[in-house]
Amino acid sequence: MRFGSLLGGLFGGLFRGFDGLALRACALVAALVLPLAHALDPPDGDLTRMGGFAENRFGPSAPQAIFVPPLAEAARLGTAYDVVVMGDGFSRPDPSDSRTPYGHYWTDHLRNQTGLSVGVLHLDETPLAKYLASADFRDRPPRALVLEVAERDLPARTAHLPAPAESLLRAPALTVVSQQRGQSAAPKAAPLTPKAIGQTAQPWTRARAHAWAAPPVGYAMDMLVKAMPRALLNLPAASVQERTLVYAGLFSSAAASSTLFRTDDFLPWRADRALLEERRRSLRALQAAVEANGRTRFLLMVAPDKGTVYADFLLEPPPVRSAVEEVLSDDRTLHLAPLASGLKALAAGGVTDLYKPNDSRWGTEGHFYAARVVQASLARLGVLVPTEAPSVANLPCRPPSSDCVPFQVQTD
């Protein structure tokens, strides 16, 4: 009996000591996390989440715009669309993204401006080759297939394009339209007349602290883990960088003189012309395969990365500039919706939040601009009847240059 009491007292004391230590640790964590969770705005941007940066500092203060309900839709099997968009997080929420709603993308603006039916597929869910081999593409071909690829993903997304493109060209069910002097055959159907829906987008304001019924404790924990090495040891985040801007006012965030970028926005492959020319040939073969049915027009849309558009607005510009759009546009037979030069011109003209300060993708102005460029490109390809002349912006010289002349850049 005494031995049992002795063991009980010994182990009881150990467990009580362990419980006390655990309680102290929990109290310490709660003392750090709960006040932070109450003070933080809820997570919104992919850059703030990836790098452990505060939404309060980098989230846009100006409201974005959103269509409720959305105008474009996730493409449904068995449904015919005027335009099918195969893209990524620039065109619709990523499959793993449960926070971002539909309705604020360039695809919604395109439908609003033209009245075209727009179905969107995510490349991570529906590979391009799978869609091109599907009954939907064979029996219900769209008037236009827009391939939207984020610039940073261009090498990976196009790495295996030659094989499926060549196999499609050899497929007996497809008849390749002959092309002479580098010119693509015009679609058989007459151009569609744009019929604007004219719906007004609603303001979409970012959630603020205390806007949720419960504080984002998990977000606060995640931010502490990611931010502490940067704050205590001055170690930069592996995937996200904060960079100082030459001009204030480019973004509506509280951090007026700096913004966030993905680290891979500045990788040197963007200036590798041999690589880009090889991918351009693959995309040209893909275009021929898509247009082999004589009805569908192919349009390539490379969404420039944030670092590409704002490279010359940084206090310490990167040593390498992206040549992606320049090299792709050198092939006049490749149907490309040019975006990078116009976005740079708009940023130089003072347009705020072309890209969201807390995110690697466009804000409302960027989405709206992209929709206008795609509309103009579809008119150029004969899918739409042209409605207006393109807009032109003056792109000023870079600040270090004193002897250059401002030049004009087409922004539509």
Coordinates of C-alpha atoms in Angstrom, one line a residue, residues 12 62 68 83 90 96 99 107 133 141 179 197-198 219 222 226 244 254 282 293 295 305 310 327 354 366 388:
G12 CA 1.4 12.3 -10.1
A62 CA -8.8 51.1 -52.3
V68 CA -22.2 39.5 -58.3
V83 CA -14.7 31.8 -75.9
F90 CA -5.0 35.2 -63.3
S96 CA -6.6 25.1 -53.7
R99 CA -10.7 32.5 -50.3
T107 CA -12.9 37.1 -68.1
A133 CA -8.8 15.8 -77.5
P141 CA -15.6 24.1 -80.8
Q179 CA -1.2 28.4 -94.5
I197 CA -24.0 43.7 -71.1
G198 CA -23.2 46.9 -69.3
Y219 CA -3.0 33.0 -39.7
D222 CA 1.7 31.1 -39.5
K226 CA 7.5 33.1 -41.1
T244 CA 11.5 49.7 -52.2
A254 CA -0.2 51.5 -46.1
S282 CA 6.1 25.1 -79.8
N293 CA -10.8 22.7 -87.4
R295 CA -13.4 27.5 -86.9
D305 CA 4.7 39.0 -63.6
Y310 CA 7.5 47.2 -62.1
V327 CA 10.6 37.4 -78.2
L354 CA -2.6 47.4 -61.5
G366 CA -5.1 45.1 -64.5
E388 CA -13.1 51.4 -81.5

